[in-house]
Coordinates of C-alpha atoms and ligand atoms in Angstrom, one line a residue:
M106 CA 0.2 -0.1 0.5
G107 CA 0.8 3.4 -1.4
V108 CA 1.1 6.2 1.6
L109 CA 1.9 9.6 -0.5
V110 CA 1.4 12.9 2.3
Y111 CA 0.5 16.2 1.5
T112 CA 3.3 18.5 2.4
G113 CA 3.2 21.4 0.3
K114 CA 3.4 21.9 -4.2
Y115 CA 6.6 20.1 -3.9
T116 CA 4.4 16.7 -2.6
Y117 CA 4.7 15.5 -6.0
S118 CA 7.2 14.8 -8.6
D119 CA 8.8 17.5 -10.3
T120 CA 9.1 15.9 -13.2
R121 CA 5.6 16.3 -14.4
S122 CA 4.3 19.3 -16.2
E123 CA 2.7 22.1 -15.0
S124 CA -0.8 21.4 -15.8
T125 CA -1.4 18.5 -15.0
K126 CA -4.4 18.3 -12.4
K127 CA -2.7 17.6 -8.7
T128 CA -5.6 14.5 -8.3
V129 CA -4.1 13.4 -11.5
Q130 CA -0.7 14.2 -10.6
V131 CA -1.3 12.2 -6.7
V132 CA -2.9 8.6 -8.4
Q133 CA 0.0 7.8 -11.3
Q134 CA 2.6 9.0 -8.2
L135 CA 0.3 6.5 -6.5
C136 CA 0.6 4.2 -9.4
E137 CA 3.4 4.3 -10.3
P138 CA 4.8 0.5 -9.4
F139 CA 2.3 -0.4 -11.1
R140 CA 3.1 0.8 -14.9
G141 CA 3.1 -1.6 -17.7
S142 CA 0.8 -3.9 -15.5
H143 CA -2.3 -3.3 -17.0
R144 CA -3.9 -3.4 -13.9
T145 CA -7.1 -2.2 -13.4
V146 CA -7.3 1.2 -10.8
Y147 CA -10.1 2.3 -9.1
V148 CA -10.9 6.2 -7.9
D149 CA -13.2 8.1 -6.3
R150 CA -14.6 11.2 -7.3
F151 CA -12.4 13.0 -6.4
Y152 CA -8.9 12.3 -8.1
S153 CA -10.5 10.5 -11.4
S154 CA -11.4 12.8 -14.3
V155 CA -10.7 11.9 -18.4
D156 CA -7.6 13.4 -17.7
L157 CA -6.8 10.6 -15.5
L158 CA -8.3 8.3 -17.8
K159 CA -6.0 9.1 -20.3
Q160 CA -2.3 9.4 -17.6
L161 CA -3.3 6.3 -16.8
E162 CA -3.9 4.4 -20.5
D163 CA -0.7 6.0 -20.8
M164 CA 1.1 3.9 -18.2
Q165 CA -1.2 1.0 -19.3
L166 CA -3.3 0.9 -16.3
Y167 CA -7.1 0.6 -16.6
T168 CA -10.2 3.2 -14.6
T169 CA -12.4 2.3 -12.9
G170 CA -14.4 5.4 -10.7
T171 CA -17.1 7.3 -9.7
I172 CA -17.6 11.0 -11.0
L173 CA -18.5 13.5 -10.5
S174 CA -20.4 15.2 -12.6
N175 CA -19.1 18.8 -13.4
R176 CA -16.0 16.7 -15.0
I177 CA -17.6 14.5 -17.4
P178 CA -19.9 16.2 -20.9
R179 CA -23.4 18.8 -19.8
S180 CA -24.8 16.3 -22.0
M181 CA -24.0 13.2 -20.1
T182 CA -25.1 15.2 -16.9
I183 CA -29.0 14.9 -15.3
A184 CA -29.5 17.6 -13.5
K185 CA -31.9 17.1 -10.5
S186 CA -34.1 19.4 -11.3
S187 CA -35.2 18.0 -14.7
R188 CA -37.1 16.3 -16.1
E189 CA -35.5 13.3 -17.2
F190 CA -34.4 13.0 -13.6
K191 CA -38.3 13.3 -12.7
A192 CA -38.8 10.0 -14.8
M193 CA -36.4 7.8 -13.2
N194 CA -37.2 5.2 -11.1
R195 CA -34.8 4.3 -8.2
G196 CA -32.2 1.7 -10.8
D197 CA -32.4 3.5 -13.8
S198 CA -29.5 4.1 -14.9
V199 CA -28.2 5.5 -18.3
S200 CA -24.6 4.8 -20.2
H201 CA -22.8 6.7 -22.6
V202 CA -20.5 5.9 -24.6
L203 CA -17.7 9.1 -23.9
T204 CA -15.2 9.9 -27.5
Y205 CA -12.1 11.2 -26.3
T206 CA -7.5 11.7 -27.8
T207 CA -5.2 9.8 -26.0
T208 CA -2.0 11.5 -25.4
K209 CA -1.2 10.0 -28.9
G210 CA -3.1 10.7 -30.3
E211 CA -5.1 8.2 -30.8
R212 CA -9.6 8.0 -30.8
K213 CA -10.4 5.8 -27.8
Q214 CA -14.1 5.1 -25.9
A215 CA -15.1 5.0 -22.0
G216 CA -18.5 4.1 -20.6
L217 CA -20.1 6.3 -18.0
V218 CA -22.7 4.8 -16.5
A219 CA -25.7 7.1 -14.6
W220 CA -27.7 5.2 -12.4
K221 CA -30.3 6.4 -10.1
D222 CA -30.4 5.6 -6.5
R223 CA -31.3 8.4 -4.5
N224 CA -29.5 11.1 -6.0
I225 CA -27.5 10.3 -10.1
V226 CA -24.3 7.7 -9.7
Y227 CA -22.2 8.7 -12.6
C228 CA -19.4 6.1 -13.3
I229 CA -17.0 6.4 -15.7
T230 CA -15.1 2.9 -17.4
N231 CA -12.2 1.6 -19.5
D232 CA -11.9 -1.9 -18.7
T233 CA -16.1 -2.7 -17.8
P234 CA -18.7 -2.3 -19.7
T235 CA -21.6 0.4 -18.4
A236 CA -25.1 -2.1 -19.8
P237 CA -24.9 -5.9 -17.6
M238 CA -26.9 -5.1 -14.8
D239 CA -27.5 -6.6 -11.2
E240 CA -29.2 -4.8 -7.7
C241 CA -29.1 -4.4 -4.8
K242 CA -30.8 -4.0 -1.1
R243 CA -32.1 -0.5 -0.2
R244 CA -34.2 0.2 2.7
G245 CA -37.5 1.9 1.4
Q246 CA -40.7 3.1 2.3
G247 CA -42.5 -0.6 4.0
G248 CA -38.7 -1.9 4.5
I249 CA -36.3 -3.6 2.2
V250 CA -36.4 -3.0 -1.7
T251 CA -34.2 -4.7 -4.3
I252 CA -33.4 -2.3 -6.9
K253 CA -31.2 -2.9 -10.5
R254 CA -27.9 -1.7 -9.9
P255 CA -25.2 -1.5 -13.4
Q256 CA -22.8 -4.3 -12.4
V257 CA -20.0 -1.9 -13.0
I258 CA -20.8 -0.1 -10.0
T259 CA -21.3 -3.3 -7.8
K260 CA -17.8 -3.9 -9.0
Y261 CA -16.4 -0.6 -7.0
N262 CA -18.0 -0.6 -4.3
R263 CA -16.6 -3.9 -4.1
H264 CA -12.8 -2.7 -4.4
M265 CA -13.8 0.5 -2.3
G266 CA -14.9 -0.9 0.1
G267 CA -12.5 -1.7 1.6
V268 CA -11.0 2.0 1.8
D269 CA -14.5 2.2 3.5
L270 CA -14.1 -0.3 5.4
A271 CA -10.5 0.4 7.0
D272 CA -12.0 4.6 7.5
M273 CA -14.7 3.1 9.7
R274 CA -12.6 1.3 11.9
R275 CA -10.0 3.8 11.7
L276 CA -12.8 6.1 13.5
H277 CA -12.7 4.1 16.4
C278 CA -8.7 5.7 17.2
H279 CA -9.9 10.1 16.1
S280 CA -11.0 10.8 19.3
T281 CA -8.0 9.9 20.9
I282 CA -5.7 13.0 18.3
M283 CA -8.6 14.9 17.9
G284 CA -8.6 18.5 18.1
Q285 CA -4.1 18.5 17.9
N286 CA -2.6 21.1 15.3
R287 CA 0.2 18.4 16.0
W288 CA 0.4 17.1 12.5
W289 CA 2.4 14.5 12.6
L290 CA 1.2 12.8 16.3
K291 CA -2.5 12.5 13.9
L292 CA 0.8 10.5 11.4
F293 CA 1.5 8.2 13.6
F294 CA -2.4 7.1 14.7
Y295 CA -3.2 7.2 11.2
L296 CA -0.4 4.6 10.0
L297 CA -0.6 3.1 13.2
D298 CA -4.4 2.6 12.5
V299 CA -3.8 1.5 9.2
G300 CA -1.0 -0.6 10.6
T301 CA -3.8 -2.2 12.7
S302 CA -6.4 -2.5 10.3
N303 CA -4.8 -4.4 7.6
A304 CA -3.2 -7.3 10.6
L305 CA -6.3 -7.6 11.5
V306 CA -7.3 -8.7 8.4
L307 CA -4.7 -10.4 8.0
Y308 CA -5.3 -12.5 11.1
N309 CA -8.7 -13.4 10.1
E310 CA -7.8 -14.7 6.7
A311 CA -5.3 -17.1 8.6
M312 CA -7.7 -17.6 11.0
N313 CA -10.1 -18.4 8.7
G314 CA -12.6 -20.7 9.9
K315 CA -10.4 -21.7 12.7
Q316 CA -12.4 -18.9 15.7
E317 CA -15.0 -16.3 14.5
P318 CA -13.4 -13.8 13.5
Y319 CA -12.6 -10.0 15.3
N320 CA -13.9 -7.5 14.8
I321 CA -11.6 -4.2 15.9
V322 CA -12.7 -3.5 19.3
D323 CA -11.4 -7.3 20.2
F324 CA -8.1 -7.1 18.3
K325 CA -6.8 -4.2 19.6
N326 CA -7.9 -5.5 22.7
K327 CA -5.7 -8.8 22.6
V328 CA -2.5 -6.1 20.9
V329 CA -2.7 -4.6 24.1
E330 CA -2.8 -7.4 26.0
A331 CA -0.1 -9.1 24.0
L332 CA 1.8 -6.0 24.5
V333 CA 1.2 -5.2 28.1
G334 CA -0.3 -7.9 29.8
P335 CA -4.0 -8.3 31.0
V336 CA -5.9 -5.1 31.3
L337 CA -9.5 -4.5 32.9
V338 CA -11.3 -2.7 29.7
D339 CA -15.1 -2.0 31.2
D340 CA -16.8 -4.6 29.1
I341 CA -19.7 -3.7 27.0
P342 CA -23.7 -4.9 27.9
S343 CA -24.3 -7.5 25.9
D344 CA -28.1 -6.6 27.7
Q345 CA -30.2 -9.6 24.9
S346 CA -33.0 -8.5 27.3
V347 CA -33.6 -4.7 26.4
A348 CA -34.4 -4.9 22.1
H349 CA -32.9 -2.8 19.1
C350 CA -35.5 -0.1 18.9
M351 CA -35.6 3.8 18.9
T352 CA -37.0 5.8 21.2
N353 CA -37.8 9.8 22.2
I354 CA -35.0 11.5 24.0
S355 CA -35.6 12.7 27.5
G356 CA -36.3 16.9 27.4
A357 CA -37.0 19.4 24.4
E358 CA -33.2 20.0 22.9
R359 CA -32.1 17.6 20.4
Q360 CA -28.7 15.7 20.7
R361 CA -25.4 14.9 19.1
C362 CA -26.1 12.2 16.9
T363 CA -22.5 9.5 18.0
Y364 CA -22.6 8.2 13.7
C365 CA -22.3 11.5 12.3
S366 CA -20.1 12.8 15.0
L367 CA -18.0 10.3 14.6
K368 CA -17.6 10.7 11.0
G369 CA -16.9 14.0 11.4
K370 CA -20.3 15.3 10.9
V371 CA -22.8 17.3 13.4
A372 CA -25.8 16.5 13.7
R373 CA -28.8 16.7 16.1
T374 CA -31.8 14.4 16.9
R375 CA -33.8 13.2 18.4
Y376 CA -33.8 9.9 18.6
M377 CA -31.7 7.5 21.0
C378 CA -31.2 3.4 20.7
K379 CA -32.5 1.9 23.8
G380 CA -30.4 -1.1 23.2
C381 CA -27.4 0.7 23.5
G382 CA -27.9 3.9 24.9
V383 CA -26.8 5.6 22.0
L384 CA -28.8 8.7 20.6
Y385 CA -28.7 8.2 16.2
C386 CA -30.4 10.3 13.6
C387 CA -32.6 7.8 12.1
I388 CA -36.0 7.8 8.7
G389 CA -38.3 11.0 10.3
S390 CA -35.7 12.0 12.8
G391 CA -35.6 15.8 10.8
K392 CA -34.5 16.9 6.7
T393 CA -31.9 14.4 6.2
D394 CA -32.9 10.8 4.9
K395 CA -29.5 9.5 7.2
D396 CA -30.4 6.1 8.5
C397 CA -27.6 6.1 11.2
F398 CA -29.4 3.9 13.4
A399 CA -29.5 1.5 10.6
S400 CA -25.5 1.8 9.6
A401 CA -24.8 1.6 12.9
H402 CA -26.7 -2.0 13.6
E403 CA -25.5 -3.3 10.3
N404 CA -21.9 -4.5 12.4
E405 CA -21.5 -5.7 15.4
G406 CA -17.4 -3.6 15.5
I407 CA -19.0 -0.2 14.5
R408 CA -22.2 -0.6 16.8
E409 CA -19.1 -1.2 19.6
I410 CA -17.2 2.0 17.9
C411 CA -20.6 4.2 18.5
I412 CA -21.5 2.9 21.8
R413 CA -18.0 4.1 23.2
H414 CA -17.1 7.0 22.0
Y415 CA -21.0 8.5 23.4
R416 CA -19.7 7.2 26.5
M417 CA -16.0 8.8 26.2
Q418 CA -18.2 12.1 24.7
Q419 CA -20.8 11.9 28.2
T420 CA -17.4 11.9 30.2
N421 CA -15.6 14.8 28.8
T422 CA -19.2 16.1 28.7
R423 CA -18.9 15.6 32.8
K424 CA -15.9 16.5 32.9
D425 CA -16.3 20.2 31.2
L426 CA -19.2 20.7 33.3
L427 CA -17.2 20.2 36.3
K428 CA -14.1 22.8 34.9
K429 CA -17.9 25.3 34.4
R430 CA -18.6 25.2 37.8
R431 CA -14.5 26.2 39.5
Ligands
ZN1361 ZN1 -29.5 -0.7 19.3
ZN1362 ZN1 -26.3 10.5 12.5

């Protein structure tokens, strides 16, 4: 795995032309070891562009990624206010062929698909057909619904899934270093977290079937124990008698959603999970249609991270109150 630390304008090697976009340079530099290998590079919409596709093609690499609507031809975008958008059902998609000129002057084609989930998701690719469809599950009115999804987006999600899950695992440590301006500490903990996260993946793979896979919380505790001996950790109560369902919080004031605040966002809610005792957004809890309750309960590891984070917040609030009283 490659890591490129942004250190200002000299981050990227100076052999590349000034005109190349920064987002392209970053990916180019990270992919240098794979030049000529005909692999597919999966990129998220922040980095993908037709320019990137061309540059990677020069390196004999393929590209598949979501893409921002302002980086594709106007004629292929579907505005939210348009009649076309309103006429589409969730799961519908439109495929386009995008013609471009390579750096060597050849005319080539890439596929571009616009898929309607809640909003339009654009995906660009030069190694996967955009027409084949499969399906995915979504929460809709009246429970879980199945909607169509282009295979290329499923493939993209599968490959990017690793990144998202690793980010999710790392959230567990965010609060430890938040609010500190010492970037080297952040970098240190970032690398420590990525390392731990990767170690967990390898460990679970090696233990394949011999024991239940560890989640990140159990795994970190085991690592700490192996390094410094047994430690006392306040156990998360696994009270099976209290069901996980949303309940109104007491008091008139809405409070911060734990899942959102782990993601660095501020969203207020009136609801908490009875089983976890943690505040979450749920559908219908505010202006948004977020369902943090569902997201947090999708995965046991994430649920535990939320509980720990919520408790830490509570402790900090109490400390703040005490400080103010003094
Ligand atoms: Zn719960
Ligand atoms: Zn939330």
